[in-house]
């Protein structure tokens, strides 16, 4: 069993022991339904020159926590943004061993997780401290983790309040404006890719500040925005039925959305290709794009042509990977039965 899969299984065993039924259900659901996210996070472990088991454990644990918090926040959405914000403080605490632990469930309807969330936070901290250049990236990764507070806003049940709050967040974070749209910025903050890329850099003893800054600019907002927009694109039928927030719906039309997301894909691949070990970053980005476009929903009659356009925007590697990842999805579904 690959090391990443073993890490996921380890946290699955721990999640089964969560006392509160509602929280246990959220944890198990996140592990079962968002496995591709953990595999995607683990893929960033290819960036360093040599394998680093500590980095791999950190990437998987952080993504598991990210997905768990999203599920718990959505389940407790009626408790309001205050609850979501308090839960997501864990994302910052996990990357900064100097911060005191807090009561993440202070405003949540359910509380007894058997220290599951705290164990994830502590595991991430311990791994961070073992990375040779952790201090070089600490400020940036904690900033990106703090930006992920938008995840708490995304599940606000009132669309008008949600969108107004997200736009206000964007103005506050980028007071001088940005070439990306406000919802692309909040969407980018809703993905953890910038953090993963910076953690991978921190595992390299020869990491330099200039490369850290370039990597941050390539992943935020461009690569992270692509992740969120494609996720929203392939889930739009389900999200419409459930009344969930759809980032892709912020564009004025489907055609504009397809054109803009294709542009974001081009920009993402261009930016990461300029980085050190750019071919590895391109491989990660292409796999991410192909993974989303390989989902069954993306091949529905109503979406097939747009999916083709987006795959073309991803270049030849993405087009090769889409059918391969369709097979992976089938194989994984069979293994999970």
mmCIF file of C-alpha atoms in Angstrom:
data_model
loop_
_atom_site.group_PDB
_atom_site.id
_atom_site.type_symbol
_atom_site.label_atom_id
_atom_site.label_comp_id
_atom_site.label_asym_id
_atom_site.label_seq_id
_atom_site.Cartn_x
_atom_site.Cartn_y
_atom_site.Cartn_z
ATOM 1 C CA UNK A 1 0.000 0.000 0.000
ATOM 2 C CA UNK A 2 1.478 3.414 -0.962
ATOM 3 C CA UNK A 3 2.585 5.549 1.951
ATOM 4 C CA UNK A 4 -0.106 8.195 1.346
ATOM 5 C CA UNK A 5 -2.831 5.543 1.433
ATOM 6 C CA UNK A 6 -1.407 4.208 4.695
ATOM 7 C CA UNK A 7 -1.576 7.696 6.188
ATOM 8 C CA UNK A 8 -5.200 8.063 5.135
ATOM 9 C CA UNK A 9 -6.032 4.674 6.619
ATOM 10 C CA UNK A 10 -4.330 5.621 9.892
ATOM 11 C CA UNK A 11 -6.546 8.676 10.254
ATOM 12 C CA UNK A 12 -9.570 6.636 9.240
ATOM 13 C CA UNK A 13 -8.957 4.286 12.168
ATOM 14 C CA UNK A 14 -8.709 7.272 14.504
ATOM 15 C CA UNK A 15 -11.892 8.827 13.053
ATOM 16 C CA UNK A 16 -13.854 5.638 13.742
ATOM 17 C CA UNK A 17 -13.297 6.244 17.467
ATOM 18 C CA UNK A 18 -14.849 9.733 17.514
ATOM 19 C CA UNK A 19 -17.495 9.644 20.284
ATOM 20 C CA UNK A 20 -19.969 12.137 18.817
ATOM 21 C CA UNK A 21 -21.969 10.479 16.059
ATOM 22 C CA UNK A 22 -22.478 13.650 13.996
ATOM 23 C CA UNK A 23 -18.783 14.592 14.025
ATOM 24 C CA UNK A 24 -17.766 10.982 13.357
ATOM 25 C CA UNK A 25 -20.094 10.925 10.363
ATOM 26 C CA UNK A 26 -18.540 14.139 9.026
ATOM 27 C CA UNK A 27 -15.020 12.780 9.476
ATOM 28 C CA UNK A 28 -15.758 9.453 7.816
ATOM 29 C CA UNK A 29 -17.642 11.138 4.974
ATOM 30 C CA UNK A 30 -14.727 13.493 4.278
ATOM 31 C CA UNK A 31 -12.279 10.588 4.220
ATOM 32 C CA UNK A 32 -14.498 8.515 1.944
ATOM 33 C CA UNK A 33 -15.687 11.159 -0.504
ATOM 34 C CA UNK A 34 -12.631 13.398 -0.786
ATOM 35 C CA UNK A 35 -9.903 10.814 -1.213
ATOM 36 C CA UNK A 36 -8.775 12.444 -4.436
ATOM 37 C CA UNK A 37 -7.961 15.596 -2.455
ATOM 38 C CA UNK A 38 -5.590 13.694 -0.148
ATOM 39 C CA UNK A 39 -3.903 12.023 -3.106
ATOM 40 C CA UNK A 40 -3.553 15.407 -4.772
ATOM 41 C CA UNK A 41 -1.968 16.915 -1.674
ATOM 42 C CA UNK A 42 0.440 13.977 -1.372
ATOM 43 C CA UNK A 43 1.488 14.555 -4.988
ATOM 44 C CA UNK A 44 3.324 17.726 -3.903
ATOM 45 C CA UNK A 45 5.857 15.419 -2.259
ATOM 46 C CA UNK A 46 7.413 14.918 -5.715
ATOM 47 C CA UNK A 47 8.722 18.508 -5.725
ATOM 48 C CA UNK A 48 11.805 18.066 -3.465
ATOM 49 C CA UNK A 49 14.943 16.410 -4.826
ATOM 50 C CA UNK A 50 14.588 13.433 -2.491
ATOM 51 C CA UNK A 51 11.678 11.737 -0.787
ATOM 52 C CA UNK A 52 10.710 13.159 2.576
ATOM 53 C CA UNK A 53 8.311 10.977 4.624
ATOM 54 C CA UNK A 54 7.717 13.840 7.061
ATOM 55 C CA UNK A 55 6.548 16.113 4.239
ATOM 56 C CA UNK A 56 4.216 13.412 2.949
ATOM 57 C CA UNK A 57 2.663 12.880 6.390
ATOM 58 C CA UNK A 58 2.203 16.631 6.749
ATOM 59 C CA UNK A 59 0.568 17.076 3.345
ATOM 60 C CA UNK A 60 -1.886 14.232 3.892
ATOM 61 C CA UNK A 61 -2.764 15.200 7.474
ATOM 62 C CA UNK A 62 -3.301 18.845 6.552
ATOM 63 C CA UNK A 63 -5.569 17.973 3.632
ATOM 64 C CA UNK A 64 -7.547 15.531 5.775
ATOM 65 C CA UNK A 65 -8.044 18.297 8.330
ATOM 66 C CA UNK A 66 -9.025 20.775 5.603
ATOM 67 C CA UNK A 67 -11.665 18.387 4.225
ATOM 68 C CA UNK A 68 -12.908 17.486 7.704
ATOM 69 C CA UNK A 69 -13.370 21.139 8.652
ATOM 70 C CA UNK A 70 -15.265 21.786 5.425
ATOM 71 C CA UNK A 71 -17.658 18.937 6.244
ATOM 72 C CA UNK A 72 -18.113 19.938 9.886
ATOM 73 C CA UNK A 73 -18.616 23.577 8.925
ATOM 74 C CA UNK A 74 -21.224 22.666 6.321
ATOM 75 C CA UNK A 75 -23.084 20.434 8.781
ATOM 76 C CA UNK A 76 -23.157 23.246 11.336
ATOM 77 C CA UNK A 77 -23.800 26.055 8.847
ATOM 78 C CA UNK A 78 -26.901 27.170 10.766
ATOM 79 C CA UNK A 79 -24.589 28.136 13.647
ATOM 80 C CA UNK A 80 -23.309 30.972 11.437
ATOM 81 C CA UNK A 81 -19.997 32.340 10.241
ATOM 82 C CA UNK A 82 -18.753 32.715 13.798
ATOM 83 C CA UNK A 83 -18.776 28.937 14.133
ATOM 84 C CA UNK A 84 -17.017 28.393 10.815
ATOM 85 C CA UNK A 85 -14.347 30.966 11.601
ATOM 86 C CA UNK A 86 -13.626 29.376 14.971
ATOM 87 C CA UNK A 87 -13.360 25.908 13.433
ATOM 88 C CA UNK A 88 -10.956 27.087 10.760
ATOM 89 C CA UNK A 89 -8.561 28.612 13.276
ATOM 90 C CA UNK A 90 -7.238 25.040 13.352
ATOM 91 C CA UNK A 91 -5.803 25.546 9.854
ATOM 92 C CA UNK A 92 -3.559 28.325 11.165
ATOM 93 C CA UNK A 93 -2.687 26.603 14.448
ATOM 94 C CA UNK A 94 -1.577 23.486 12.564
ATOM 95 C CA UNK A 95 1.116 25.466 10.748
ATOM 96 C CA UNK A 96 2.401 27.559 13.664
ATOM 97 C CA UNK A 97 3.690 25.654 16.705
ATOM 98 C CA UNK A 98 4.063 28.958 18.565
ATOM 99 C CA UNK A 99 0.308 29.550 18.713
ATOM 100 C CA UNK A 100 -1.706 28.214 21.659
ATOM 101 C CA UNK A 101 -4.315 25.575 20.900
ATOM 102 C CA UNK A 102 -7.891 26.758 21.260
ATOM 103 C CA UNK A 103 -11.445 25.426 21.556
ATOM 104 C CA UNK A 104 -12.288 24.954 17.893
ATOM 105 C CA UNK A 105 -15.828 23.755 18.681
ATOM 106 C CA UNK A 106 -16.709 26.753 20.872
ATOM 107 C CA UNK A 107 -19.723 27.706 18.750
ATOM 108 C CA UNK A 108 -20.439 24.330 17.162
ATOM 109 C CA UNK A 109 -23.606 22.319 17.867
ATOM 110 C CA UNK A 110 -21.523 19.184 18.587
ATOM 111 C CA UNK A 111 -18.246 19.029 20.464
ATOM 112 C CA UNK A 112 -16.913 15.599 21.456
ATOM 113 C CA UNK A 113 -14.561 14.529 18.680
ATOM 114 C CA UNK A 114 -12.277 12.523 20.975
ATOM 115 C CA UNK A 115 -9.462 15.036 20.247
ATOM 116 C CA UNK A 116 -9.521 14.091 16.553
ATOM 117 C CA UNK A 117 -9.071 17.673 15.324
ATOM 118 C CA UNK A 118 -6.481 18.473 17.961
ATOM 119 C CA UNK A 119 -4.509 15.366 17.008
ATOM 120 C CA UNK A 120 -4.472 16.497 13.400
ATOM 121 C CA UNK A 121 -3.267 19.953 14.455
ATOM 122 C CA UNK A 122 -0.494 18.549 16.656
ATOM 123 C CA UNK A 123 0.607 16.039 13.992
ATOM 124 C CA UNK A 124 0.972 18.862 11.443
ATOM 125 C CA UNK A 125 2.917 21.017 13.912
ATOM 126 C CA UNK A 126 5.353 18.245 14.685
ATOM 127 C CA UNK A 127 5.991 17.693 10.989
ATOM 128 C CA UNK A 128 6.439 21.422 10.328
ATOM 129 C CA UNK A 129 9.172 21.665 12.933
ATOM 130 C CA UNK A 130 11.113 18.909 11.166
ATOM 131 C CA UNK A 131 11.258 20.740 7.833
ATOM 132 C CA UNK A 132 14.711 22.341 7.417
ATOM 133 C CA UNK A 133 13.432 25.642 5.958
ATOM 134 C CA UNK A 134 10.136 25.835 7.799
ATOM 135 C CA UNK A 135 10.929 29.276 9.292
ATOM 136 C CA UNK A 136 11.485 30.668 5.810
ATOM 137 C CA UNK A 137 7.886 29.919 4.813
ATOM 138 C CA UNK A 138 6.089 30.123 8.166
ATOM 139 C CA UNK A 139 4.840 33.681 7.717
ATOM 140 C CA UNK A 140 3.448 33.008 4.242
ATOM 141 C CA UNK A 141 1.806 29.664 4.995
ATOM 142 C CA UNK A 142 0.098 31.010 8.107
ATOM 143 C CA UNK A 143 -1.095 34.011 6.081
ATOM 144 C CA UNK A 144 -2.565 31.662 3.472
ATOM 145 C CA UNK A 145 -4.141 29.536 6.216
ATOM 146 C CA UNK A 146 -5.703 32.678 7.702
ATOM 147 C CA UNK A 147 -7.070 33.592 4.271
ATOM 148 C CA UNK A 148 -8.796 30.215 4.248
ATOM 149 C CA UNK A 149 -11.278 31.706 6.713
ATOM 150 C CA UNK A 150 -13.328 32.371 3.581
ATOM 151 C CA UNK A 151 -14.298 28.698 3.863
ATOM 152 C CA UNK A 152 -16.480 29.713 6.792
ATOM 153 C CA UNK A 153 -18.221 32.314 4.627
ATOM 154 C CA UNK A 154 -18.780 29.940 1.692
ATOM 155 C CA UNK A 155 -21.377 27.947 3.639
ATOM 156 C CA UNK A 156 -23.438 30.906 4.841
ATOM 157 C CA UNK A 157 -27.056 29.911 4.068
ATOM 158 C CA UNK A 158 -27.991 33.462 3.004
ATOM 159 C CA UNK A 159 -26.555 34.014 -0.520
ATOM 160 C CA UNK A 160 -26.794 37.820 -0.303
ATOM 161 C CA UNK A 161 -24.916 37.941 3.010
ATOM 162 C CA UNK A 162 -22.396 35.375 1.775
ATOM 163 C CA UNK A 163 -21.527 37.204 -1.431
ATOM 164 C CA UNK A 164 -21.370 40.613 0.219
ATOM 165 C CA UNK A 165 -19.086 39.264 2.937
ATOM 166 C CA UNK A 166 -16.832 37.539 0.403
ATOM 167 C CA UNK A 167 -16.523 40.698 -1.673
ATOM 168 C CA UNK A 168 -15.754 42.729 1.446
ATOM 169 C CA UNK A 169 -13.064 40.186 2.352
ATOM 170 C CA UNK A 170 -11.506 40.606 -1.091
ATOM 171 C CA UNK A 171 -11.383 44.405 -0.782
ATOM 172 C CA UNK A 172 -9.859 44.146 2.679
ATOM 173 C CA UNK A 173 -7.177 41.642 1.598
ATOM 174 C CA UNK A 174 -6.364 43.467 -1.651
ATOM 175 C CA UNK A 175 -7.074 47.170 -0.995
ATOM 176 C CA UNK A 176 -5.176 48.229 -4.123
ATOM 177 C CA UNK A 177 -7.153 45.881 -6.359
ATOM 178 C CA UNK A 178 -6.084 42.815 -8.305
ATOM 179 C CA UNK A 179 -6.301 41.685 -11.909
ATOM 180 C CA UNK A 180 -8.316 38.644 -10.754
ATOM 181 C CA UNK A 181 -12.019 39.060 -9.988
ATOM 182 C CA UNK A 182 -13.028 39.284 -6.335
ATOM 183 C CA UNK A 183 -14.699 35.860 -6.411
ATOM 184 C CA UNK A 184 -11.630 34.334 -8.070
ATOM 185 C CA UNK A 185 -9.557 35.631 -5.166
ATOM 186 C CA UNK A 186 -11.912 34.229 -2.543
ATOM 187 C CA UNK A 187 -12.076 31.005 -4.529
ATOM 188 C CA UNK A 188 -8.285 30.811 -4.549
ATOM 189 C CA UNK A 189 -8.238 31.315 -0.790
ATOM 190 C CA UNK A 190 -10.628 28.354 -0.527
ATOM 191 C CA UNK A 191 -7.930 25.979 -1.859
ATOM 192 C CA UNK A 192 -4.783 24.892 -0.031
ATOM 193 C CA UNK A 193 -2.430 24.499 -2.991
ATOM 194 C CA UNK A 194 -0.241 27.494 -2.159
ATOM 195 C CA UNK A 195 0.380 26.059 1.296
ATOM 196 C CA UNK A 196 1.301 22.654 -0.110
ATOM 197 C CA UNK A 197 3.772 24.123 -2.606
ATOM 198 C CA UNK A 198 5.443 26.222 0.103
ATOM 199 C CA UNK A 199 5.684 23.276 2.502
ATOM 200 C CA UNK A 200 7.345 21.252 -0.238
ATOM 201 C CA UNK A 201 9.883 24.065 -0.688
ATOM 202 C CA UNK A 202 10.486 24.172 3.073
ATOM 203 C CA UNK A 203 11.543 20.520 3.006
ATOM 204 C CA UNK A 204 14.548 21.473 0.856
ATOM 205 C CA UNK A 205 17.658 22.494 2.831
ATOM 206 C CA UNK A 206 18.717 24.814 -0.014
ATOM 207 C CA UNK A 207 15.392 26.696 -0.158
ATOM 208 C CA UNK A 208 15.784 30.406 -0.992
ATOM 209 C CA UNK A 209 13.522 33.362 -0.212
ATOM 210 C CA UNK A 210 13.259 34.405 -3.873
ATOM 211 C CA UNK A 211 11.911 31.033 -4.925
ATOM 212 C CA UNK A 212 9.450 31.076 -2.033
ATOM 213 C CA UNK A 213 8.064 34.431 -3.224
ATOM 214 C CA UNK A 214 7.853 33.297 -6.865
ATOM 215 C CA UNK A 215 6.084 30.092 -5.880
ATOM 216 C CA UNK A 216 3.586 31.988 -3.775
ATOM 217 C CA UNK A 217 2.766 34.331 -6.678
ATOM 218 C CA UNK A 218 2.312 31.418 -9.091
ATOM 219 C CA UNK A 219 -0.024 29.490 -6.832
ATOM 220 C CA UNK A 220 -2.005 32.400 -5.444
ATOM 221 C CA UNK A 221 -4.286 33.189 -7.043
ATOM 222 C CA UNK A 222 -3.778 31.448 -10.385
ATOM 223 C CA UNK A 223 -3.291 27.761 -9.620
ATOM 224 C CA UNK A 224 -5.532 27.843 -6.564
ATOM 225 C CA UNK A 225 -8.300 29.629 -8.471
ATOM 226 C CA UNK A 226 -8.196 26.960 -11.168
ATOM 227 C CA UNK A 227 -8.702 24.273 -8.519
ATOM 228 C CA UNK A 228 -11.748 25.989 -7.042
ATOM 229 C CA UNK A 229 -13.341 26.911 -10.358
ATOM 230 C CA UNK A 230 -12.945 23.421 -11.807
ATOM 231 C CA UNK A 231 -14.278 21.883 -8.608
ATOM 232 C CA UNK A 232 -17.288 24.171 -8.855
ATOM 233 C CA UNK A 233 -17.664 23.470 -12.571
ATOM 234 C CA UNK A 234 -17.840 19.671 -12.255
ATOM 235 C CA UNK A 235 -20.124 19.828 -9.186
ATOM 236 C CA UNK A 236 -22.530 22.464 -10.485
ATOM 237 C CA UNK A 237 -25.451 20.096 -11.125
ATOM 238 C CA UNK A 238 -25.224 18.646 -7.619
ATOM 239 C CA UNK A 239 -24.650 22.057 -6.032
ATOM 240 C CA UNK A 240 -27.634 23.532 -7.848
ATOM 241 C CA UNK A 241 -29.850 20.726 -6.581
ATOM 242 C CA UNK A 242 -28.584 21.196 -2.999
ATOM 243 C CA UNK A 243 -28.590 24.985 -3.047
ATOM 244 C CA UNK A 244 -24.841 25.180 -2.365
ATOM 245 C CA UNK A 245 -22.566 28.080 -3.254
ATOM 246 C CA UNK A 246 -21.206 27.794 -6.796
ATOM 247 C CA UNK A 247 -18.141 29.854 -7.637
ATOM 248 C CA UNK A 248 -18.609 29.159 -11.333
ATOM 249 C CA UNK A 249 -22.032 30.869 -11.174
ATOM 250 C CA UNK A 250 -20.452 34.257 -10.416
ATOM 251 C CA UNK A 251 -19.566 34.629 -14.098
ATOM 252 C CA UNK A 252 -22.310 36.355 -16.116
ATOM 253 C CA UNK A 253 -22.872 33.385 -18.458
ATOM 254 C CA UNK A 254 -21.753 29.816 -19.108
ATOM 255 C CA UNK A 255 -19.788 30.898 -22.163
ATOM 256 C CA UNK A 256 -17.977 33.637 -20.229
ATOM 257 C CA UNK A 257 -17.260 31.141 -17.460
ATOM 258 C CA UNK A 258 -15.770 28.616 -19.889
ATOM 259 C CA UNK A 259 -13.630 31.263 -21.574
ATOM 260 C CA UNK A 260 -12.378 32.727 -18.294
ATOM 261 C CA UNK A 261 -11.600 29.380 -16.669
ATOM 262 C CA UNK A 262 -9.696 28.365 -19.804
ATOM 263 C CA UNK A 263 -7.711 31.602 -19.446
ATOM 264 C CA UNK A 264 -7.003 30.793 -15.801
ATOM 265 C CA UNK A 265 -5.779 27.337 -16.820
ATOM 266 C CA UNK A 266 -3.396 28.890 -19.373
ATOM 267 C CA UNK A 267 -2.132 31.402 -16.793
ATOM 268 C CA UNK A 268 -1.690 28.732 -14.140
ATOM 269 C CA UNK A 269 0.433 26.493 -16.372
ATOM 270 C CA UNK A 270 2.507 29.429 -17.593
ATOM 271 C CA UNK A 271 3.210 30.675 -14.068
ATOM 272 C CA UNK A 272 4.168 27.315 -12.551
ATOM 273 C CA UNK A 273 6.252 26.444 -15.604
ATOM 274 C CA UNK A 274 8.557 29.366 -14.790
ATOM 275 C CA UNK A 275 9.374 28.026 -11.328
ATOM 276 C CA UNK A 276 12.380 25.959 -10.375
ATOM 277 C CA UNK A 277 11.567 22.341 -11.282
ATOM 278 C CA UNK A 278 8.814 23.789 -13.419
ATOM 279 C CA UNK A 279 8.190 20.470 -15.154
ATOM 280 C CA UNK A 280 7.151 18.966 -11.803
ATOM 281 C CA UNK A 281 4.814 21.860 -11.068
ATOM 282 C CA UNK A 282 3.287 21.489 -14.541
ATOM 283 C CA UNK A 283 2.776 17.775 -13.903
ATOM 284 C CA UNK A 284 0.988 18.520 -10.610
ATOM 285 C CA UNK A 285 -1.205 21.205 -12.190
ATOM 286 C CA UNK A 286 -2.013 19.050 -15.233
ATOM 287 C CA UNK A 287 -2.964 16.110 -13.014
ATOM 288 C CA UNK A 288 -5.189 18.384 -10.949
ATOM 289 C CA UNK A 289 -6.952 19.754 -14.028
ATOM 290 C CA UNK A 290 -7.370 16.289 -15.528
ATOM 291 C CA UNK A 291 -8.662 14.844 -12.255
ATOM 292 C CA UNK A 292 -11.527 17.324 -12.183
ATOM 293 C CA UNK A 293 -12.312 16.933 -15.880
ATOM 294 C CA UNK A 294 -12.318 13.131 -15.573
ATOM 295 C CA UNK A 295 -15.353 13.208 -13.287
ATOM 296 C CA UNK A 296 -18.482 11.629 -14.779
ATOM 297 C CA UNK A 297 -20.471 14.850 -14.423
ATOM 298 C CA UNK A 298 -17.975 16.667 -16.664
ATOM 299 C CA UNK A 299 -18.883 14.260 -19.486
ATOM 300 C CA UNK A 300 -22.631 14.855 -19.293
ATOM 301 C CA UNK A 301 -24.181 15.994 -22.605
ATOM 302 C CA UNK A 302 -24.719 19.525 -21.301
ATOM 303 C CA UNK A 303 -21.079 19.893 -20.205
ATOM 304 C CA UNK A 304 -19.162 17.772 -22.703
ATOM 305 C CA UNK A 305 -18.217 20.590 -25.094
ATOM 306 C CA UNK A 306 -17.034 22.919 -22.315
ATOM 307 C CA UNK A 307 -15.045 20.085 -20.772
ATOM 308 C CA UNK A 308 -13.353 19.535 -24.111
ATOM 309 C CA UNK A 309 -12.485 23.248 -24.316
ATOM 310 C CA UNK A 310 -10.999 23.202 -20.824
ATOM 311 C CA UNK A 311 -8.987 20.058 -21.551
ATOM 312 C CA UNK A 312 -7.594 21.736 -24.659
ATOM 313 C CA UNK A 313 -6.604 24.744 -22.558
ATOM 314 C CA UNK A 314 -4.690 22.371 -20.275
ATOM 315 C CA UNK A 315 -2.410 21.262 -23.095
ATOM 316 C CA UNK A 316 -1.359 17.849 -24.376
ATOM 317 C CA UNK A 317 -0.399 16.426 -20.973
ATOM 318 C CA UNK A 318 -3.818 17.213 -19.523
ATOM 319 C CA UNK A 319 -5.548 15.637 -22.524
ATOM 320 C CA UNK A 320 -3.503 12.464 -22.099
ATOM 321 C CA UNK A 321 -4.223 12.307 -18.373
ATOM 322 C CA UNK A 322 -8.010 12.734 -18.531
ATOM 323 C CA UNK A 323 -8.789 9.175 -19.779
ATOM 324 C CA UNK A 324 -6.147 7.705 -17.469
ATOM 325 C CA UNK A 325 -7.748 9.340 -14.462
ATOM 326 C CA UNK A 326 -11.182 8.154 -15.557
ATOM 327 C CA UNK A 327 -9.811 4.618 -15.239
ATOM 328 C CA UNK A 328 -8.313 5.544 -11.846
ATOM 329 C CA UNK A 329 -11.712 6.740 -10.652
ATOM 330 C CA UNK A 330 -13.341 3.456 -11.688
ATOM 331 C CA UNK A 331 -10.584 1.395 -10.046
ATOM 332 C CA UNK A 332 -10.778 3.392 -6.847
ATOM 333 C CA UNK A 333 -14.569 3.070 -6.714
ATOM 334 C CA UNK A 334 -14.241 -0.714 -7.080
ATOM 335 C CA UNK A 335 -11.599 -0.878 -4.323
ATOM 336 C CA UNK A 336 -13.856 1.109 -1.993
ATOM 337 C CA UNK A 337 -16.805 -1.265 -2.355
#
